[in-house]
mmCIF file of N, CA, C and O in Angstrom:
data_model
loop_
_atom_site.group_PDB
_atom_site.id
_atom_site.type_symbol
_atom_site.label_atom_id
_atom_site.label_comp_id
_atom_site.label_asym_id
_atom_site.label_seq_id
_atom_site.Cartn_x
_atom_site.Cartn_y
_atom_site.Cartn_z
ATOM 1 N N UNK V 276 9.437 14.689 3.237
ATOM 2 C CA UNK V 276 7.998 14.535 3.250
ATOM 3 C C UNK V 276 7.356 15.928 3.351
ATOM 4 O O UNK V 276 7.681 16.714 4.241
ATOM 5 N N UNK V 277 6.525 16.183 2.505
ATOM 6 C CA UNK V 277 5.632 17.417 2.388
ATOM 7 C C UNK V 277 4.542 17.124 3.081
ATOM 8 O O UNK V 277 3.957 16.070 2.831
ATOM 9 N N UNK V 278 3.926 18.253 4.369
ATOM 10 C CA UNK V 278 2.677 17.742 4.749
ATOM 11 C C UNK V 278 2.009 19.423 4.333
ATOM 12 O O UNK V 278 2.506 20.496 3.990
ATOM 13 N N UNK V 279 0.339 18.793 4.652
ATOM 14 C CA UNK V 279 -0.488 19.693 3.997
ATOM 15 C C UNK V 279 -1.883 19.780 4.735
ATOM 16 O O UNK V 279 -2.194 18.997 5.632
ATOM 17 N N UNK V 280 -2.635 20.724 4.315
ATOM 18 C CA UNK V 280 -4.095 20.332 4.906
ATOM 19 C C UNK V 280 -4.966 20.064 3.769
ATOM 20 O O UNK V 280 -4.478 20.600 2.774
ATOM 21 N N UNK V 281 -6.508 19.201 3.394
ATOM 22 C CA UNK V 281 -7.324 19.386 2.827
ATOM 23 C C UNK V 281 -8.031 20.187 2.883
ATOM 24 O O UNK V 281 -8.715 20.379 3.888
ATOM 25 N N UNK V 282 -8.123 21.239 1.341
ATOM 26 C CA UNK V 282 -9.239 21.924 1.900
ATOM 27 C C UNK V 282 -10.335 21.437 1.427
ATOM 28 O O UNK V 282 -11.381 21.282 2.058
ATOM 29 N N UNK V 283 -10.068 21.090 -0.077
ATOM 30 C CA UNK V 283 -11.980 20.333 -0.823
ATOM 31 C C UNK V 283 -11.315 19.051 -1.010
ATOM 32 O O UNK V 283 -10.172 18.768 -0.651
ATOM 33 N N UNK V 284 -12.324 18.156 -1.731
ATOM 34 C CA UNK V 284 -12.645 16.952 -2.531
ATOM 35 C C UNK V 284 -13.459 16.885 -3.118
ATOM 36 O O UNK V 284 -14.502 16.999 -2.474
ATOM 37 N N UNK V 285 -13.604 16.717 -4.323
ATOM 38 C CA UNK V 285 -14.347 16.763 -5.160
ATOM 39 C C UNK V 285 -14.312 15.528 -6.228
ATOM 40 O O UNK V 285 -13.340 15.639 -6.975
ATOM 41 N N UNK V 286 -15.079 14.433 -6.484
ATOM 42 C CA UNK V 286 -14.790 13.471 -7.643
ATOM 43 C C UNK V 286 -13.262 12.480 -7.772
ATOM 44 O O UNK V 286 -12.611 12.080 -8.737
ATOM 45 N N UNK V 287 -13.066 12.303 -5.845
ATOM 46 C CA UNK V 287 -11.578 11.553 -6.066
ATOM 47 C C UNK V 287 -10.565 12.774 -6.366
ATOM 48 O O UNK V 287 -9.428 12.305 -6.418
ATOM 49 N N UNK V 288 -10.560 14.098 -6.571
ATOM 50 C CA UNK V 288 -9.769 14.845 -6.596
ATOM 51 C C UNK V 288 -9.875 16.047 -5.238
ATOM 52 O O UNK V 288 -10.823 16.730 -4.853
ATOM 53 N N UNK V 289 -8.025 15.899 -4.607
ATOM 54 C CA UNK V 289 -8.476 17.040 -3.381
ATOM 55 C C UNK V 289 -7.552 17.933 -4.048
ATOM 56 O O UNK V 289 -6.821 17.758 -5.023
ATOM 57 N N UNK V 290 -7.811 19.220 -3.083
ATOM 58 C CA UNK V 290 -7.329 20.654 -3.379
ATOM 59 C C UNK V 290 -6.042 20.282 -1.757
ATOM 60 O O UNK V 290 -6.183 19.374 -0.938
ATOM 61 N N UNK V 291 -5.510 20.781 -1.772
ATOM 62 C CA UNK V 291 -4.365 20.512 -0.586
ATOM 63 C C UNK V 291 -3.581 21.447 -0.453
ATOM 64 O O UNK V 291 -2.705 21.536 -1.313
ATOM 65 N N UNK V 292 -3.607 22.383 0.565
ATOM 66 C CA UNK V 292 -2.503 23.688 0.701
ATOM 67 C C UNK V 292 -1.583 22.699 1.641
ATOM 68 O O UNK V 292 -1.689 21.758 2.428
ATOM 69 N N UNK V 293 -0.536 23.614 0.978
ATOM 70 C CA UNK V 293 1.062 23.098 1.937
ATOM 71 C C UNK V 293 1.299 23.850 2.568
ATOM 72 O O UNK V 293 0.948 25.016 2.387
ATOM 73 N N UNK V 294 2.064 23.395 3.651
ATOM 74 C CA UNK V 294 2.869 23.569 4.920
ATOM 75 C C UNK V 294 3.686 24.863 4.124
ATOM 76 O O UNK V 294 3.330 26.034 4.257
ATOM 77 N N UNK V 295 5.001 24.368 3.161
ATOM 78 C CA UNK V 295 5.678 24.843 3.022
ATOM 79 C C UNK V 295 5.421 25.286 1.480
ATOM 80 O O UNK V 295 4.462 24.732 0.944
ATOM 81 N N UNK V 296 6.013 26.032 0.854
ATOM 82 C CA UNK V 296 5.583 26.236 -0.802
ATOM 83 C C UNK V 296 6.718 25.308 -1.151
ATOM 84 O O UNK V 296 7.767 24.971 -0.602
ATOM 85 N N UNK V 297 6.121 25.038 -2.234
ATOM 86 C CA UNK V 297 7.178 24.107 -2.994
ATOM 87 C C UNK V 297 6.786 24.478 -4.645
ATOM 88 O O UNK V 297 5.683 24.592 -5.180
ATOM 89 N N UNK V 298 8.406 24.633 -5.297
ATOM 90 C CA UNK V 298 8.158 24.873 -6.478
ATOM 91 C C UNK V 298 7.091 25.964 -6.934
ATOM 92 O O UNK V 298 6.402 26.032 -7.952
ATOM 93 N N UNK V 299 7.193 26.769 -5.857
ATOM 94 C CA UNK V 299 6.072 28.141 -6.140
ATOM 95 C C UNK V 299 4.823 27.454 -6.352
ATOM 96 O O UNK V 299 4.077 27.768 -7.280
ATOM 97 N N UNK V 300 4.610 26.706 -5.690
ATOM 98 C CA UNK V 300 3.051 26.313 -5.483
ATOM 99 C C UNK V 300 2.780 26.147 -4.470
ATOM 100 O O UNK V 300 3.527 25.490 -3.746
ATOM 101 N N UNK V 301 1.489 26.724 -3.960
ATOM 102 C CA UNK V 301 1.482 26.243 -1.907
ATOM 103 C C UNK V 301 -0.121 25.517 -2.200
ATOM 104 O O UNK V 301 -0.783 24.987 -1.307
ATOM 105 N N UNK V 302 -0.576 25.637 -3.713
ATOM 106 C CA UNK V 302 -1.964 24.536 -3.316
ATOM 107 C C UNK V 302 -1.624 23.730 -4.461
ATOM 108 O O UNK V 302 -1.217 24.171 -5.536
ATOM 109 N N UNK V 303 -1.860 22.254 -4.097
ATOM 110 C CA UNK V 303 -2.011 21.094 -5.315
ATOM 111 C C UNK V 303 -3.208 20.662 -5.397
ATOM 112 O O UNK V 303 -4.168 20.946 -4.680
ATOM 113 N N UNK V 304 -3.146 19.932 -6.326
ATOM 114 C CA UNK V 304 -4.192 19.067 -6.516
ATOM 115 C C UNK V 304 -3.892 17.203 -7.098
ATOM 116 O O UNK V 304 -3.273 16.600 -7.975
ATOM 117 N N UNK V 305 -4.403 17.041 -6.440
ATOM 118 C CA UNK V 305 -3.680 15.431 -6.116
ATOM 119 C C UNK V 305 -5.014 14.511 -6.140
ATOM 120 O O UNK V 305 -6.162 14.915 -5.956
ATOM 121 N N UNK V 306 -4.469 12.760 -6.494
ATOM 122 C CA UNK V 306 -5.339 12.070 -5.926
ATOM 123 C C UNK V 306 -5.162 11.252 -4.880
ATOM 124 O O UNK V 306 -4.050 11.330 -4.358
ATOM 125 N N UNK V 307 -6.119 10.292 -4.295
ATOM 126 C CA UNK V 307 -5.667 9.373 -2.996
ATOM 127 C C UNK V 307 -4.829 8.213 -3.352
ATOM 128 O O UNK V 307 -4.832 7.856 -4.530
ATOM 129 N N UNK V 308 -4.104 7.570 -2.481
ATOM 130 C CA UNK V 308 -3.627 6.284 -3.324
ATOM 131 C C UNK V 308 -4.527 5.387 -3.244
ATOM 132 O O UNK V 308 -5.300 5.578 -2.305
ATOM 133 N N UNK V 309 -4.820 4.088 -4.130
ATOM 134 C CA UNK V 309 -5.703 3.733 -4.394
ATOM 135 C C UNK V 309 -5.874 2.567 -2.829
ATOM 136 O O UNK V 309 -7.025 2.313 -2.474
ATOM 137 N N UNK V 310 -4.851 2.035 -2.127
ATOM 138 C CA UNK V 310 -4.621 1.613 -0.866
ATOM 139 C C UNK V 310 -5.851 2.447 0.205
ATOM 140 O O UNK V 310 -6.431 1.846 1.110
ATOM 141 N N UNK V 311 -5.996 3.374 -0.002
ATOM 142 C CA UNK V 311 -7.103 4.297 1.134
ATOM 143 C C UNK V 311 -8.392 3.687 0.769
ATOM 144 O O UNK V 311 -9.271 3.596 1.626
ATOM 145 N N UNK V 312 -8.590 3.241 -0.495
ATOM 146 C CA UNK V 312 -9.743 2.300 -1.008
ATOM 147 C C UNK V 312 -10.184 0.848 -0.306
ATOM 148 O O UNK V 312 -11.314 0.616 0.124
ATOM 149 N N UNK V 313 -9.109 -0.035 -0.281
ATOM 150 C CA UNK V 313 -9.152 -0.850 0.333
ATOM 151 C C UNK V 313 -8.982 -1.256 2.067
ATOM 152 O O UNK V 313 -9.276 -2.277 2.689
ATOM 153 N N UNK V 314 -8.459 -0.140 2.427
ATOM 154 C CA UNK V 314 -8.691 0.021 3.954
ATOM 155 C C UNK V 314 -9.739 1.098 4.202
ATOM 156 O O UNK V 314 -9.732 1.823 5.196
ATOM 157 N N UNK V 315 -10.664 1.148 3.198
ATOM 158 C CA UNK V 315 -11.560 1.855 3.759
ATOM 159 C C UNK V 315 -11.782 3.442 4.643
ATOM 160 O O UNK V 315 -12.668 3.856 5.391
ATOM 161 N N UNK V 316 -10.551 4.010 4.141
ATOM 162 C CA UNK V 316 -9.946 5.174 4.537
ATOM 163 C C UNK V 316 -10.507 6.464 3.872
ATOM 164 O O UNK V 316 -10.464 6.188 2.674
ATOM 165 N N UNK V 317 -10.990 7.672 3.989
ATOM 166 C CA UNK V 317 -11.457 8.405 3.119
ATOM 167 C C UNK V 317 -10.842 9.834 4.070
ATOM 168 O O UNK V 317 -10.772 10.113 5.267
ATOM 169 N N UNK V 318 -10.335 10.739 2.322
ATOM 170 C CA UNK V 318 -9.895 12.012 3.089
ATOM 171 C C UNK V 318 -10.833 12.853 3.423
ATOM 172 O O UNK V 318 -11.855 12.959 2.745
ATOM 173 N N UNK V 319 -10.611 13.573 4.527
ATOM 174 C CA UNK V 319 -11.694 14.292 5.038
ATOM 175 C C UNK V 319 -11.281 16.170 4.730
ATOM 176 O O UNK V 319 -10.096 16.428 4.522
ATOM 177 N N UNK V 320 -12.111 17.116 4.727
ATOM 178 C CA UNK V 320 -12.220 18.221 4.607
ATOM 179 C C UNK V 320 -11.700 18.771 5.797
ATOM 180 O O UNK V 320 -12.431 18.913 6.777
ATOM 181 N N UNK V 321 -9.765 19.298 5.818
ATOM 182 C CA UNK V 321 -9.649 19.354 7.365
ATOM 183 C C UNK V 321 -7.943 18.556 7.944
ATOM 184 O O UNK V 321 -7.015 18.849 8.698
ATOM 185 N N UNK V 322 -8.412 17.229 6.849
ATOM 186 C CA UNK V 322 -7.549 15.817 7.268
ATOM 187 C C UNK V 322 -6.264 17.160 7.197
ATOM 188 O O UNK V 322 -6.226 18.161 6.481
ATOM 189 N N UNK V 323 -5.279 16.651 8.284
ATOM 190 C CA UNK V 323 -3.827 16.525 7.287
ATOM 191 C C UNK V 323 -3.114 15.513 7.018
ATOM 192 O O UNK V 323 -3.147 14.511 7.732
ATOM 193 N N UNK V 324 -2.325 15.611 5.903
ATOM 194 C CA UNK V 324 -2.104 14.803 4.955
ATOM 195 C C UNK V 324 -0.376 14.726 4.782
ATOM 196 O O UNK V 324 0.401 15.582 5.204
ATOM 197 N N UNK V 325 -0.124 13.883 4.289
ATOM 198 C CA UNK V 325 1.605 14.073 3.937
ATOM 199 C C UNK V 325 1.645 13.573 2.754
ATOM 200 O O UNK V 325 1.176 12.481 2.431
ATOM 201 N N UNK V 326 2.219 14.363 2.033
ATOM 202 C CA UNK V 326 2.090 14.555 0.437
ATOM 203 C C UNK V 326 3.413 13.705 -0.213
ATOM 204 O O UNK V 326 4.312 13.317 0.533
ATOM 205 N N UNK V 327 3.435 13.486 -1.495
ATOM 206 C CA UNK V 327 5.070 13.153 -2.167
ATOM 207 C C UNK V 327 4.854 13.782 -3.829
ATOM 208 O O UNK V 327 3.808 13.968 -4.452
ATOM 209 N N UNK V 328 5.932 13.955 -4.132
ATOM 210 C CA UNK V 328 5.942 14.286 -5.529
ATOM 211 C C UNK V 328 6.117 13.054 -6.265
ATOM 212 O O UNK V 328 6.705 12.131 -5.702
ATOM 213 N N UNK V 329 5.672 12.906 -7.491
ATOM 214 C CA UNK V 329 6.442 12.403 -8.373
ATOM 215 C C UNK V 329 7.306 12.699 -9.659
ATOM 216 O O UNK V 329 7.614 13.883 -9.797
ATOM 217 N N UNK V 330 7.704 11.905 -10.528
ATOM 218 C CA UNK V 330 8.418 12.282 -11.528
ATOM 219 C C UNK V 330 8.198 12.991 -12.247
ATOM 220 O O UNK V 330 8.984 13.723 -12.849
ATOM 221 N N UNK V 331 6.321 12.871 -12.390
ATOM 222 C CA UNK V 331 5.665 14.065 -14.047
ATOM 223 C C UNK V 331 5.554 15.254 -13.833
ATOM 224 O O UNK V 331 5.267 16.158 -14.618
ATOM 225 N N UNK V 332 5.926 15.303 -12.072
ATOM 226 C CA UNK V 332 5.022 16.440 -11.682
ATOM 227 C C UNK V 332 3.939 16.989 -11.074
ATOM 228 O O UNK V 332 3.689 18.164 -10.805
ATOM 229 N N UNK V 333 3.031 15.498 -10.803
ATOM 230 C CA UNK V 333 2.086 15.427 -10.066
ATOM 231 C C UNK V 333 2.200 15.199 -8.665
ATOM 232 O O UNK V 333 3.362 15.102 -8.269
ATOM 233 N N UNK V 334 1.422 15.103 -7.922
ATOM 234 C CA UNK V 334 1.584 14.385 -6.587
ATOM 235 C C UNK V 334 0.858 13.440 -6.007
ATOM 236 O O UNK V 334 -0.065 13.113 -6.754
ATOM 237 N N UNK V 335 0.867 12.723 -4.775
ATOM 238 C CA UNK V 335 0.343 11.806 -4.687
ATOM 239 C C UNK V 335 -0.045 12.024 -3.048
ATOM 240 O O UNK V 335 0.742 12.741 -2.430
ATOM 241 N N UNK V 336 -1.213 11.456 -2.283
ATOM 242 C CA UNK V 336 -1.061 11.106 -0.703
ATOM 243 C C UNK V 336 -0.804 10.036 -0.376
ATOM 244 O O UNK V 336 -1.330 8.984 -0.739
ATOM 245 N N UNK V 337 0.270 10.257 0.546
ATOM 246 C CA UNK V 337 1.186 9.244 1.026
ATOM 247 C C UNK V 337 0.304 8.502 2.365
ATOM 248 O O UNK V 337 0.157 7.305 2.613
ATOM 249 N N UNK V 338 -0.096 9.457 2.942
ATOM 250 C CA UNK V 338 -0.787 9.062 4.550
ATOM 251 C C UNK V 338 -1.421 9.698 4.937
ATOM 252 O O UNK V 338 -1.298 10.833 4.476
ATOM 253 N N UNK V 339 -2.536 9.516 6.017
ATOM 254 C CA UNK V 339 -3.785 10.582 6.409
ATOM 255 C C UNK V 339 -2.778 10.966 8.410
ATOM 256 O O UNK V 339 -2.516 10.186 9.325
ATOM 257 N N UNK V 340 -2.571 12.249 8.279
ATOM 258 C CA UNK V 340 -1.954 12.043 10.261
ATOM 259 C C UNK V 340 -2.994 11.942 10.645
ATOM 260 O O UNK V 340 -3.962 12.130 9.907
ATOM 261 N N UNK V 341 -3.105 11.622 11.881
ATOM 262 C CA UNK V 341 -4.382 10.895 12.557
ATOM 263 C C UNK V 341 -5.356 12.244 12.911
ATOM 264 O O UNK V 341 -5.087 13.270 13.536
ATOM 265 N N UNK V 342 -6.488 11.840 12.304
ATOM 266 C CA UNK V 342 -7.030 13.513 13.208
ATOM 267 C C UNK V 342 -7.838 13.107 14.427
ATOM 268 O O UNK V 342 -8.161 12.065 14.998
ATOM 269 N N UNK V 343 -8.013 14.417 14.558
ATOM 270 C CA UNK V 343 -9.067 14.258 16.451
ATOM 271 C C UNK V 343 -9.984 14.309 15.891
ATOM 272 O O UNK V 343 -10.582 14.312 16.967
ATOM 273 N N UNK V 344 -11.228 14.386 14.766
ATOM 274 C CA UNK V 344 -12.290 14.766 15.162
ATOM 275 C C UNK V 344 -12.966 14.428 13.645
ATOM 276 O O UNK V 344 -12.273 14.294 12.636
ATOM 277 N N UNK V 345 -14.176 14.334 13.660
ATOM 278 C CA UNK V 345 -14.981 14.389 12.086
ATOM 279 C C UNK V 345 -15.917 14.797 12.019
ATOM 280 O O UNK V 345 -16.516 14.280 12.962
ATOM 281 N N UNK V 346 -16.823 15.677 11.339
ATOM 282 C CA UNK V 346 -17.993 16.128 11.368
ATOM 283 C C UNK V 346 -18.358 15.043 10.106
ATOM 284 O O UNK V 346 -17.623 15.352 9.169
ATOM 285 N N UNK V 347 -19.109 14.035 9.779
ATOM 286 C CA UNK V 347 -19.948 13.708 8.374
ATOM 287 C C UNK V 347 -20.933 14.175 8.265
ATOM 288 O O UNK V 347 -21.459 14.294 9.372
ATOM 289 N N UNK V 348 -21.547 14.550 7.458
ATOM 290 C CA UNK V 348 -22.476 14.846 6.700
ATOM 291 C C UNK V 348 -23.776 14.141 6.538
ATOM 292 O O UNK V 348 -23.599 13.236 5.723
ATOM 293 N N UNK V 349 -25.014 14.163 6.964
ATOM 294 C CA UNK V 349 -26.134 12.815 6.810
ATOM 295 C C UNK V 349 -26.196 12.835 4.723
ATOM 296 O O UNK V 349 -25.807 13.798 4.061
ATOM 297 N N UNK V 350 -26.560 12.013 4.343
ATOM 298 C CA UNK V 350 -26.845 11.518 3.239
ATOM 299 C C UNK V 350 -27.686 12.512 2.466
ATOM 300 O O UNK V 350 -27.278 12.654 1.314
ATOM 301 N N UNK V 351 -29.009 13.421 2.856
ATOM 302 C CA UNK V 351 -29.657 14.640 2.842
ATOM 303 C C UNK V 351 -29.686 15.446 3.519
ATOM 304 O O UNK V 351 -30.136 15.248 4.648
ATOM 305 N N UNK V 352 -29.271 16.575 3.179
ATOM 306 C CA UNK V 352 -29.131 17.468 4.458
ATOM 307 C C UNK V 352 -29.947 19.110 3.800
ATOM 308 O O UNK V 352 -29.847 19.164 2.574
ATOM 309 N N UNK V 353 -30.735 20.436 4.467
ATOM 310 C CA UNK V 353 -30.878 20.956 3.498
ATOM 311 C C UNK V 353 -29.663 22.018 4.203
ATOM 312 O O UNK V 353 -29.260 22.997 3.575
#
């Protein structure tokens, strides 16, 4: 298991530096599994994460580790 931190999200797509480099890459870019949808789960700027590869080459998030804390954002902010 590869774990990682979020750093952005952007459009269903996060940026994710790793723990460890893998394959000479230490940032991916991945999407959520679609399961975080239905439990109502959303990655946060911060989260860490535990990553998996797959076959093409891409990757995927496996699980959010639990964090301590969340700042959200109000709806308008300036």
């Amino acid at each position: 298991m590869i774990k990682g931190t979020v750093l952005k999200g952007v459009g269903g797509l996060y940026t994710v530096e790793l723990d460890e480099e893998y394959q000479e890459k230490r940032e991916i870019t991945l999407r959520a599994r679609g399961a975080f949808r239905h439990e109502k789960l959303v990655l946060l700027t911060g989260d860490r994460v535990e990553v998996e590869p797959l076959a093409d080459g891409s990757f995927f998030c496996k699980s959010i580790i639990e964090r301590k804390n969340s700042l959200i954002r109000p709806p308008l902010a300036n």
